[in-house]
Coordinates of C-alpha atoms in Angstrom, one line a residue:
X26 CA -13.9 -5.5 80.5
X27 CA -11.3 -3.0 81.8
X28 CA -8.4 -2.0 80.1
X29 CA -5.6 0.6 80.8
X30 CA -5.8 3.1 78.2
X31 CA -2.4 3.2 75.6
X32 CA -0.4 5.7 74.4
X33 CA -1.9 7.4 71.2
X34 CA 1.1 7.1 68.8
X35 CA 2.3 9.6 66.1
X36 CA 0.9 8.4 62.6
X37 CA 2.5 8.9 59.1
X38 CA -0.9 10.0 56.9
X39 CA -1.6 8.0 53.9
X40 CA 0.1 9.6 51.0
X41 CA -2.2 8.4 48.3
X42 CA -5.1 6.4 48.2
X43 CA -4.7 2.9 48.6
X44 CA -1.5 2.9 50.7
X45 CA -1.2 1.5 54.4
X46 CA -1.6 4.1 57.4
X47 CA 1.8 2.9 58.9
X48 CA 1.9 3.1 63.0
X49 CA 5.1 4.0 63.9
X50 CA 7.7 2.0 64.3
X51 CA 7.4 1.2 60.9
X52 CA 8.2 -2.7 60.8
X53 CA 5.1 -3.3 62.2
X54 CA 3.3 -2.8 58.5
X55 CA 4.8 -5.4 56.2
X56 CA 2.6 -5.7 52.8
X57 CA 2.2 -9.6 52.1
X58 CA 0.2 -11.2 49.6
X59 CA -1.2 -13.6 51.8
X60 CA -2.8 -12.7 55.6
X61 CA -0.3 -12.0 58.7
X62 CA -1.3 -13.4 61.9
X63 CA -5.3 -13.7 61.1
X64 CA -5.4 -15.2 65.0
X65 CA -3.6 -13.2 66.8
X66 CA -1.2 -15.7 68.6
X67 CA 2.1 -13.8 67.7
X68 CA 2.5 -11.7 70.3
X69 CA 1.1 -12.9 73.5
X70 CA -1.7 -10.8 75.2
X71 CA -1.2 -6.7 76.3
X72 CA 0.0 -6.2 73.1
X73 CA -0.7 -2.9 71.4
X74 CA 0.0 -3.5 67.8
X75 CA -0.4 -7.0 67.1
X76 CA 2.2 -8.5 64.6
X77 CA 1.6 -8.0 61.1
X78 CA -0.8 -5.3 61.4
X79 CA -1.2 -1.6 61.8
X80 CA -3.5 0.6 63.3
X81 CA -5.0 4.4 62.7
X82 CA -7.1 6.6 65.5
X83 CA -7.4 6.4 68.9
X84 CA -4.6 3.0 69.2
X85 CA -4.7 2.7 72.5
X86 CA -8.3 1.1 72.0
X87 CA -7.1 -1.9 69.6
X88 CA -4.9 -4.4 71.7
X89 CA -4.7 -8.4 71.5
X90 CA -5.6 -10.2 74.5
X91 CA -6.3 -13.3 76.6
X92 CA -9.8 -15.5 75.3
X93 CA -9.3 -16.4 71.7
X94 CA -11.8 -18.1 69.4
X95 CA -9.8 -21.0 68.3
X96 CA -6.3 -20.0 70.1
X97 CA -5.2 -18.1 73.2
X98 CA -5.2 -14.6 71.8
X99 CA -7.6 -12.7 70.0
X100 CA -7.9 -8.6 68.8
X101 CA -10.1 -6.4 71.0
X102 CA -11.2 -3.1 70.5
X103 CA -12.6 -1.2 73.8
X104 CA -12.1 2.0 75.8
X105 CA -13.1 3.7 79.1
X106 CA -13.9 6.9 77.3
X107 CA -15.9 6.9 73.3
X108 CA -13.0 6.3 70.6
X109 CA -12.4 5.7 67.1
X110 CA -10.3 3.2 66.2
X111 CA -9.2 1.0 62.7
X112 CA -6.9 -2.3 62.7
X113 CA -6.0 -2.9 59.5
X114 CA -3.6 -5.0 57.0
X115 CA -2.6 -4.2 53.7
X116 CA -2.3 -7.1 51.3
X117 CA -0.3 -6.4 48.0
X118 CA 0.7 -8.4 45.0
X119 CA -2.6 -10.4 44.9
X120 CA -4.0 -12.4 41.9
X121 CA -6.8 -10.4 40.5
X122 CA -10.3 -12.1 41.5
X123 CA -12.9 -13.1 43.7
X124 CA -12.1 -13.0 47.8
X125 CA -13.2 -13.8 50.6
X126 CA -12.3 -12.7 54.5
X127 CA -14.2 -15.0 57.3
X128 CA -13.6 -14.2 60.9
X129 CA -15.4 -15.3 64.3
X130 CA -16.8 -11.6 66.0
X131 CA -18.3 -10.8 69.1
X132 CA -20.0 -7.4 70.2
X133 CA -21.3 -5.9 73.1
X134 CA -23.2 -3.5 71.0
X135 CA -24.1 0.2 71.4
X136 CA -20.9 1.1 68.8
X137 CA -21.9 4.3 66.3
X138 CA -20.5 1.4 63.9
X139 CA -18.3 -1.9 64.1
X140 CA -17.5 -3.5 61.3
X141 CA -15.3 -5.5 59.1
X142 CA -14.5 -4.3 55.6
X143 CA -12.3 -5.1 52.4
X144 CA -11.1 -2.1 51.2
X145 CA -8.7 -0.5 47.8
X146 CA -9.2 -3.6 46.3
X147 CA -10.2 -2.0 43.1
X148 CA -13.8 -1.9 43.4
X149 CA -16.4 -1.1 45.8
X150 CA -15.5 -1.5 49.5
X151 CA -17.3 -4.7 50.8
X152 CA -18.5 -4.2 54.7
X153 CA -20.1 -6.6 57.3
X154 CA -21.4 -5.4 60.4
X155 CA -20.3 -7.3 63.8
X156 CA -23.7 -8.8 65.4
X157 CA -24.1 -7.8 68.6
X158 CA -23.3 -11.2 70.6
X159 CA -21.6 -11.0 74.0
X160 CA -20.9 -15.0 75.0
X161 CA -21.0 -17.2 71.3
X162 CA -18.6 -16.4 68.9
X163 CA -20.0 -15.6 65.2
X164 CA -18.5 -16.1 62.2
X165 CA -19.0 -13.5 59.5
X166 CA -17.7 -13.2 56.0
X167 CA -16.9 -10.3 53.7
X168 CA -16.6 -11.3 49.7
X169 CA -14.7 -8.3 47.6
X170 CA -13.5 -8.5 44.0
X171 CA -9.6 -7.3 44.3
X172 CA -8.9 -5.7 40.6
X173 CA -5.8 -3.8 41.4
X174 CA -3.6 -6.4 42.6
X175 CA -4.1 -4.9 46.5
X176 CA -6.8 -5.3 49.5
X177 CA -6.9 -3.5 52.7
X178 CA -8.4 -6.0 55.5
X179 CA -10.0 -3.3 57.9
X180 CA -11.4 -4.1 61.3
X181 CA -13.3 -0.7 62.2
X182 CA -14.9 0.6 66.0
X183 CA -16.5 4.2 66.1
X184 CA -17.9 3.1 69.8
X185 CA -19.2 4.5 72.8
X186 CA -16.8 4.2 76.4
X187 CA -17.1 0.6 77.6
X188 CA -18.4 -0.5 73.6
X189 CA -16.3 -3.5 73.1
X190 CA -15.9 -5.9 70.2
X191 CA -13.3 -8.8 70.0
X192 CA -12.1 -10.9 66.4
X193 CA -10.1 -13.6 66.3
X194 CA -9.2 -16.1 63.4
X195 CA -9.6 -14.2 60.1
X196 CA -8.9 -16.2 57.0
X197 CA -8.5 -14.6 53.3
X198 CA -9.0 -17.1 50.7
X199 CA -10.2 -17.0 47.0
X200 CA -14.4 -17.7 46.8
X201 CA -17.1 -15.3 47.2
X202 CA -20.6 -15.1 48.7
X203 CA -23.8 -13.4 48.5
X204 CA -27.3 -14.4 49.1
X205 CA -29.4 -16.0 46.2
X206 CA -33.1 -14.9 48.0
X207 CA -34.0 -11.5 49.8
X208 CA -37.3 -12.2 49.9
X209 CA -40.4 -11.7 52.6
X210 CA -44.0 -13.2 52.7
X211 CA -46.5 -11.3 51.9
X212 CA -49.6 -13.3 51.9
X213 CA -51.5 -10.5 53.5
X214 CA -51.3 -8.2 51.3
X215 CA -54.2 -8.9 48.9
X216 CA -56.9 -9.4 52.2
X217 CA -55.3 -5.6 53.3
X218 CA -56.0 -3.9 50.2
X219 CA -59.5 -5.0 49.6
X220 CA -60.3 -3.3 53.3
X221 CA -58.7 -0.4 52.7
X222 CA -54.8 -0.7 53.0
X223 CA -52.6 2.1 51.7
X224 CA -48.8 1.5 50.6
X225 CA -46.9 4.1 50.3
X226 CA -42.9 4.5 49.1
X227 CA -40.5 6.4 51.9
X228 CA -41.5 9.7 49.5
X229 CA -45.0 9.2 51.2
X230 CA -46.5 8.3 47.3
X231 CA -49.1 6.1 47.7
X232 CA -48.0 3.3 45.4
X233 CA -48.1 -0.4 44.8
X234 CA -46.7 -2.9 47.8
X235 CA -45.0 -5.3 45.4
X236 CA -43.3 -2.5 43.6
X237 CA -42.4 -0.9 46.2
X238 CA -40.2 -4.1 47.7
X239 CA -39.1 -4.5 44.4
X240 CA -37.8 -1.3 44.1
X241 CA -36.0 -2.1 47.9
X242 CA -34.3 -5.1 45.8
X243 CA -36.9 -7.7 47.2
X244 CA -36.6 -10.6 45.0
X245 CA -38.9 -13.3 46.2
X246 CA -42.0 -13.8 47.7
X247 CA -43.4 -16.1 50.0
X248 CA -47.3 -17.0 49.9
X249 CA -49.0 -19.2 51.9
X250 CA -52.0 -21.9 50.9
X251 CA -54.9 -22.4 53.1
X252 CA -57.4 -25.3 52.0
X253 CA -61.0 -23.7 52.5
X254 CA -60.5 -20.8 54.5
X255 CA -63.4 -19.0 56.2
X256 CA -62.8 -15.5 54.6
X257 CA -61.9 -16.7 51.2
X258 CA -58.5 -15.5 51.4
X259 CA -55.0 -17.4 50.9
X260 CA -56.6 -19.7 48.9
X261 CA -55.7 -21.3 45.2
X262 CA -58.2 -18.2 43.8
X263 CA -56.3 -15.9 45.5
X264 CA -52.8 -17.3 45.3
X265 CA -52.8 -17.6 41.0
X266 CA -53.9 -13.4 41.7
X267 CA -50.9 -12.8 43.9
X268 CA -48.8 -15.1 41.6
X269 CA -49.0 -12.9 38.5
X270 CA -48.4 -9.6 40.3
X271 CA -45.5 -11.3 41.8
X272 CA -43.8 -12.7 38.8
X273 CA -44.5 -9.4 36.7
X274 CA -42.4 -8.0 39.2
X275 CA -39.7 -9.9 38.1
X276 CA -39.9 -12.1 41.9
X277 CA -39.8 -15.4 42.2
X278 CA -42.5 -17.3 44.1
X279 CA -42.2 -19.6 47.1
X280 CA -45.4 -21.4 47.8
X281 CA -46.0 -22.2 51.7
X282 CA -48.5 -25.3 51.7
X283 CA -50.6 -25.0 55.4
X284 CA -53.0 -28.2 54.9
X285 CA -55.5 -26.7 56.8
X286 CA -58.2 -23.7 56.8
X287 CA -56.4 -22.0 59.3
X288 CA -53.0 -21.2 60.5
X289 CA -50.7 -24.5 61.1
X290 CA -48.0 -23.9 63.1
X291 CA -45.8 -26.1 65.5
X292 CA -49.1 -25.4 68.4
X293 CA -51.8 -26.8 65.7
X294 CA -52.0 -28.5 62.7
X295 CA -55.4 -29.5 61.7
X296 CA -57.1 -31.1 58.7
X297 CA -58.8 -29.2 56.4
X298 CA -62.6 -29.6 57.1
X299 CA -62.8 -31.3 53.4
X300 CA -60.2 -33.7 54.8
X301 CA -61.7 -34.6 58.4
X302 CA -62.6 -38.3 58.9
X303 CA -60.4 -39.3 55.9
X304 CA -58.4 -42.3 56.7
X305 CA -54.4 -42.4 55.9
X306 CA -54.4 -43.7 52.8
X307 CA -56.8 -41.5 51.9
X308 CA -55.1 -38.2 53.1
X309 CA -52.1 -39.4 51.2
X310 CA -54.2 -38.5 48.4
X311 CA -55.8 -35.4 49.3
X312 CA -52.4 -34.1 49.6
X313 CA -51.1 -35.1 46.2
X314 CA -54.3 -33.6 44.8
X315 CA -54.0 -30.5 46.7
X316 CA -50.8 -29.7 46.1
X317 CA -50.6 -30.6 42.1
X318 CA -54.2 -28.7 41.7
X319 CA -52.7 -25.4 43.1
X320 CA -49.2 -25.8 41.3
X321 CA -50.7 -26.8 38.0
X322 CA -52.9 -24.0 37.9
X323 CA -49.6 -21.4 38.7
X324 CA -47.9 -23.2 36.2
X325 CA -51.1 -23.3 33.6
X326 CA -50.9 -19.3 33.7
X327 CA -47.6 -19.0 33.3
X328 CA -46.3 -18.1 36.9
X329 CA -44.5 -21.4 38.3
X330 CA -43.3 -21.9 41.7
X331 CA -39.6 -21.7 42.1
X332 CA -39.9 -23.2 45.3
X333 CA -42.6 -25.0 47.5
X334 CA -43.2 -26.1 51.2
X335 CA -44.1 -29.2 51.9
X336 CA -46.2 -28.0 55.0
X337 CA -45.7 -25.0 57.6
X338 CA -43.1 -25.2 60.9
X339 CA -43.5 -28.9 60.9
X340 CA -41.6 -29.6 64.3
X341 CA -44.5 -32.0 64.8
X342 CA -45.7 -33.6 61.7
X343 CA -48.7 -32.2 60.2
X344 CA -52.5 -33.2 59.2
X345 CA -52.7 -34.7 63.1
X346 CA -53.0 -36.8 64.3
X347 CA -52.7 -38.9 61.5
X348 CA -49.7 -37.1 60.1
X349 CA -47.6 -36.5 63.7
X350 CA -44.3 -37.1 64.3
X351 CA -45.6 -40.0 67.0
X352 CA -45.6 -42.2 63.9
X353 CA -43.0 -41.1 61.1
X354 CA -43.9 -43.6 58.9
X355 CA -47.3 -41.8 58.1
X356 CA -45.8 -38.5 58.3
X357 CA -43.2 -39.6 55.7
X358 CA -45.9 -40.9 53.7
X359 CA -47.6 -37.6 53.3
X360 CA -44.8 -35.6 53.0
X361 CA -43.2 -37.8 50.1
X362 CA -47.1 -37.4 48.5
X363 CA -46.7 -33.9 48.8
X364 CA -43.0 -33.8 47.1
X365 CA -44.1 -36.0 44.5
X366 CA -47.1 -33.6 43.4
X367 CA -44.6 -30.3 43.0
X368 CA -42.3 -32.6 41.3
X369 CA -45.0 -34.1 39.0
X370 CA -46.0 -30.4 37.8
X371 CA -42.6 -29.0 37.4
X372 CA -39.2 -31.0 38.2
X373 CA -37.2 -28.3 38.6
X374 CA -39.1 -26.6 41.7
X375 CA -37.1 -26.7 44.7
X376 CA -39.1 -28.3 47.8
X377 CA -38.3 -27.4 51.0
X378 CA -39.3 -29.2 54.6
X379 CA -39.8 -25.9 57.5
X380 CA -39.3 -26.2 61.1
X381 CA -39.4 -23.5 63.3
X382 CA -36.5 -24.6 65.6
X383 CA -34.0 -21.6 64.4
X384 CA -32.0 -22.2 67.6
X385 CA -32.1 -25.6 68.5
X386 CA -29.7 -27.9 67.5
X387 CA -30.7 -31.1 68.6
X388 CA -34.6 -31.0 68.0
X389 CA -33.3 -30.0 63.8
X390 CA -31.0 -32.7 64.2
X391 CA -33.6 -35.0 65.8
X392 CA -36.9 -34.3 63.0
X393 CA -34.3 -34.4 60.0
X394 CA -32.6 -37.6 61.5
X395 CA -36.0 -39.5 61.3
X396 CA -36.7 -37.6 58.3
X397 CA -34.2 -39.2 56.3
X398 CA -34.1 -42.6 57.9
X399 CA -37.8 -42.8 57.3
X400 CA -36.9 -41.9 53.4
X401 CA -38.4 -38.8 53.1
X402 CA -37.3 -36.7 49.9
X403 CA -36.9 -32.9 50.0
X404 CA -34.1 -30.4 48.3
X405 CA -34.0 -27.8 50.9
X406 CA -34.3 -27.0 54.9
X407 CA -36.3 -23.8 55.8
X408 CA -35.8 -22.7 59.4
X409 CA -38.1 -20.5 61.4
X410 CA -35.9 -17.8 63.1
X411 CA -37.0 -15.5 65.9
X412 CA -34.9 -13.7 68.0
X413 CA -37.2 -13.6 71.2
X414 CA -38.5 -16.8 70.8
X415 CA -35.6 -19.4 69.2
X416 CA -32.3 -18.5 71.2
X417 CA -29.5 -16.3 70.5
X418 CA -27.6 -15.8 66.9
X419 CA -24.8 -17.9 67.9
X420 CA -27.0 -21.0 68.6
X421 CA -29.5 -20.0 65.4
X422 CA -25.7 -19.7 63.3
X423 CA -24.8 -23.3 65.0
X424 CA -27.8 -25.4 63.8
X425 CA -28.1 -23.8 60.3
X426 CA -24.3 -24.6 59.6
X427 CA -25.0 -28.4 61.0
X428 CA -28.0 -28.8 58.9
X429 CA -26.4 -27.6 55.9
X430 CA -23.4 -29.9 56.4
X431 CA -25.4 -33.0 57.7
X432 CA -27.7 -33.3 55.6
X433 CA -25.7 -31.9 52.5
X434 CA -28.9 -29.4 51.6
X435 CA -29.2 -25.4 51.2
X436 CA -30.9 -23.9 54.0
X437 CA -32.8 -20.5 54.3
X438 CA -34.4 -18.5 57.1
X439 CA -38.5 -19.2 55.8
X440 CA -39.3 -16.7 58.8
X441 CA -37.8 -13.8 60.7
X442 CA -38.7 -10.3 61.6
X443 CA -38.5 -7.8 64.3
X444 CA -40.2 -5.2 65.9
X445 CA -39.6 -1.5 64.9
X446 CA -41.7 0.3 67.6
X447 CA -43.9 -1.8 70.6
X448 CA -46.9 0.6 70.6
X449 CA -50.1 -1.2 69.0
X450 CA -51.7 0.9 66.1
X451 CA -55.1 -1.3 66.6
X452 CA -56.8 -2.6 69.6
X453 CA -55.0 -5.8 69.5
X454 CA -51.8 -6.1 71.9
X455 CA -49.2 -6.6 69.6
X456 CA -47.2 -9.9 70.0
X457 CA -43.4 -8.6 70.9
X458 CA -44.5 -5.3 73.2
X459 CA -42.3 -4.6 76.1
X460 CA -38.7 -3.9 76.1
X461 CA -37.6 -7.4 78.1
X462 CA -39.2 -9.2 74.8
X463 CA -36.5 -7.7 72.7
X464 CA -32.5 -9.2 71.5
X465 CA -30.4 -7.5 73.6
X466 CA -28.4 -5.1 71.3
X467 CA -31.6 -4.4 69.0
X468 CA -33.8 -2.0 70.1
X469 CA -37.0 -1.6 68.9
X470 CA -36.4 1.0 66.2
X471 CA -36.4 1.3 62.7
X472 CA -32.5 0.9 62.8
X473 CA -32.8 -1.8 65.4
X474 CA -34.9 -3.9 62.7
X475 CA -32.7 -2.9 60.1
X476 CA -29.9 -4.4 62.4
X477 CA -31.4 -7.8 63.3
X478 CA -32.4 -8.0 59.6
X479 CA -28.7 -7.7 57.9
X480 CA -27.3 -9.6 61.0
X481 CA -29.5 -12.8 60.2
X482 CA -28.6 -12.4 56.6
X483 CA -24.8 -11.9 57.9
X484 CA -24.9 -15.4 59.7
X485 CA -27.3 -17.1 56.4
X486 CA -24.4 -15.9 54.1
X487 CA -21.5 -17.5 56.2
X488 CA -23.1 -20.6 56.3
X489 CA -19.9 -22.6 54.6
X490 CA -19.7 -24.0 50.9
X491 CA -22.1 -21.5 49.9
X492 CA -25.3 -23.2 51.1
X493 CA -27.0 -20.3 52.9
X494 CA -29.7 -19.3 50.1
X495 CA -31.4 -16.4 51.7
X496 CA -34.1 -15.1 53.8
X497 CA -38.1 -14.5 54.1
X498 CA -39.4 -11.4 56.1
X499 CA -42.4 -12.4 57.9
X500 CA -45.1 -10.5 56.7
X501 CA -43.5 -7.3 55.4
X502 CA -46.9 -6.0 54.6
X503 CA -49.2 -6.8 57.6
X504 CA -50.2 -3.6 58.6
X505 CA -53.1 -2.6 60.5
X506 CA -56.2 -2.5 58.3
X507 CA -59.7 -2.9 59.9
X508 CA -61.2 -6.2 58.8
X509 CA -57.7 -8.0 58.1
X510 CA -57.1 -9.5 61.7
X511 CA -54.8 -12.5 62.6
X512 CA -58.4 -14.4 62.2
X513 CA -60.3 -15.7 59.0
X514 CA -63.5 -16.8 61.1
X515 CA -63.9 -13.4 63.1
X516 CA -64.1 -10.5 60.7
X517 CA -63.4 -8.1 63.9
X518 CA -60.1 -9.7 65.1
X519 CA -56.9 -7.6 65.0
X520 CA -53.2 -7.9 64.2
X521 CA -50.6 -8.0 66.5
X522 CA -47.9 -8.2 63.8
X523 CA -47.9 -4.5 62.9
X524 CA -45.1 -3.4 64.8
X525 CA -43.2 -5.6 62.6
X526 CA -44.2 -4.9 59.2
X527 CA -41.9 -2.8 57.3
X528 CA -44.3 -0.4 56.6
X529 CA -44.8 2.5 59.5
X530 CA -48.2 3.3 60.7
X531 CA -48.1 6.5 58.5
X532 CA -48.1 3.6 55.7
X533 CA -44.8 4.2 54.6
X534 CA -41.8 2.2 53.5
X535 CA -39.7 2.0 56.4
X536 CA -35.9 2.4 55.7
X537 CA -35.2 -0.8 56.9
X538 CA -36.2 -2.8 53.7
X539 CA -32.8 -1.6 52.9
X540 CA -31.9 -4.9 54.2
X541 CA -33.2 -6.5 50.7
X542 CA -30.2 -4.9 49.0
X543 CA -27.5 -7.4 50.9
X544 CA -25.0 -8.4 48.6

């Protein structure tokens, strides 16, 4: 993107807090009570100070342009040489209460920051960070309480030369928005501190995992259920353990049913060894039992599930072949058995159906489609979301907004994460290891995780009418402990996962599990 660089222009400095910066000429700043020109059509393209709004720093980097969202025109902020820039509009005689400003971004990345914020509104400033997305448009939201009558609508650059970010169609309406989970799974945890693990807080304390998420404003946890596994691990034993640790945190519980011994996933999901030869009608069964045994027992010492999953990234049925998506019927069958048992303990548990198709529209579309024509009951849809594997943000933003709307359910993110270095600190190559494997914009750092982890929440918290719930971390606490590999039958087997714990391999919280504090 090339641009001729503008004319800086002489500023008047604020002369109290909470006043418009006014670029000169001065009739470019009028205070409204409701949002001037939120896409940028007013002027046309080249235009250095779009209508209705003002600008402070280097101007000559904030310009609208050609290649609008939803119209012709949108803002751009971008320079040949580093620059600083702020767009901004002050709003004044506003109704005190809840706000919120939604706008469509797009980011090459590589900014010191780029952001949107709601600021003098009374409170706290309110900020969301532009994802870094250079083709799909992403729509963002920023919620802000105005108590003083007043709210400053900030678009902000502090960006490299060549850094570019464009924003087009920003509405400011009354509503608000947050996430409801911040949660990540940590079924590994118990296996890694009976070999040996160590959790420490960023002081370098040695301390207790749970309480140290908690303390990061983790407020749910994910654990899943094998059947019979070889080690003895993830079962009902060690789940009810987990369970109390979890809710004496003050966490709520998510309960990931596997219906096997061993990972299910959308590669494999096999019966249970207790389960093999059974016929349909009999499986049916096993899963009711299954799932009301393990519930009931959470329940029977006082630690309930909040929520429960009917199965693990399901894109092809489960309990093959009986239970494949070749033959919905079945698959309905057992899924419906399985929703009946959570609902039979405790009616109030939220149960949740989890593919791991973050990115792809039609395939959602297609499962939930035959989901629901083949009757199949369920409260909420949990989506697998990996950057490297499942498409970029734009697409993942796409089918997690259509499944909300279509199917009139709150959706969450049951799985993300991301690397924070690429090195191994085992002998097992680590799954996501080379540069190429990464999301272009988000390097594998500690800040790059901490990036990718408050952009997904970004996109879960815009999904409209306020059905984004939250997010799971995958496996926040998988670090690399001798003995606790990927594999229950082989003792020796590593992890390739612990690049993407948030714990470093000097054991310590990472500074990303800031991310738990979104809004």
């Amino acid at each position: 993107m090339f641009h001729p660089r503008r004319t800086l222009r002489a500023l008047l400095l604020p002369l109290a807090a909470g006043l418009a910066l006014t670029a000169l000429p001065a009739q470019t700043a009028q205070a409204a009570s409701t949002l001037t020109n939120g896409g940028f059509e007013a002027d046309g393209a080249g235009t250095a100070t779009p209508g209705g709004w003002s600008e402070y720093g280097d101007t000559g980097a904030s310009f609208s342009e050609s290649g609008g969202h939803g119209g012709s025109y949108r803002l751009s902020h971008w320079a040949s040489t580093a620059y600083k820039v702020e767009t901004y509009q002050y709003l004044s005689g506003l109704t005190n209460g809840a706000y919120k400003l939604t706008a469509w971004v797009r980011s090459s990345g590589g900014q010191k920051s780029a952001y949107i914020a709601l600021k003098n509104c009374g409170g706290t400033e309110q900020r969301t960070d532009l994802p870094v997305s250079t083709s799909g448009w992403i729509r963002i939201v920023v919620p802000v309480n105005v108590t003083g009558n007043q709210c400053t609508i900030s678009v902000n650059s502090d960006a490299n030369a060549g850094n570019w970010i464009n924003v087009d169609d920003l509405t400011f309406t009354s509503g608000t928005s947050g996430l409801s989970i911040k949660g990540a799974d940590i079924s590994s945890l118990p296996k890694s501190e009976a070999k040996g693990g160590v959790y420490k807080n960023s002081s370098g304390a040695t301390g207790d995992a749970v309480t140290i998420l908690k303390n990061a404003g983790m407020n749910y946890a994910r654990l899943k259920v094998w059947v019979n596994p070889a080690d003895g691990y993830n079962n009902k034993t060690r789940v009810l353990a987990a369970a109390k640790r979890i809710k004496a945190a003050g966490m709520k519980l998510l309960v990931d049913f596997h219906y096997s011994d061993n990972w299910a996933d959308p590669g494999k999901q096999t019966k249970p060894a207790a389960w093999a030869g059974h016929s349909y009608s009999q499986l049916k069964t096993d899963v009711y039992n299954h799932t009301y045994d393990v519930l009931n027992a959470l329940k029977a010492q006082g630690t309930t599930a909040d929520m429960v999953q009917v199965g693990n990234e399901i894109n092809g049925g489960m309990l093959w072949n009986e239970g494949s998506t070749s033959n919905w019927s079945q698959l309905a069958g057992l899924l419906n058995s399985g929703y009946d048992a959570v609902k039979a303990v405790n009616s109030s548990t939220t149960v949740a159906l989890h593919l791991a198709k973050g990115g792809d529209l039609a395939g959602t579309r297609w499962w939930f489609d035959s989901a629901v024509s083949n009757g199949v009951k369920f409260d909420a849809i949990g989506l697998s979301y990996y950057g490297y594997w499942h498409g970029p943000l734009s697409d993942f933003q796409t089918t997690l907004d259509d499944a909300a709307a279509r199917y009139g359910k709150p959706v969450f993110v049951a799985e993300t994460a991301y690397p924070f270095r690429l090195d191994s600190d085992d002998s097992l190559t680590n799954q996501i290891d080379t540069t190429g494997e990464l999301v272009t914009g988000y390097p594998a750092t500690v800040a790059g995780q901490t990036a990718w982890m408050n952009t997904v929440a970004n996109i879960v918290e815009a999904v409209p009418n306020g059905r984004g719930l939250g997010v799971f971390y995958w496996e926040a606490t998988w670090t690399a402990v001798t003995g606790n590999g990927w594999d229950p039958t082989d003792a020796s087997s590593g992890n390739g996962w612990e690049n993407q714990a948030l714990f470093g391999y000097d054991d310590k919280a990472l500074s990303s599990m800031s991310w738990f504090s979104h809004r």
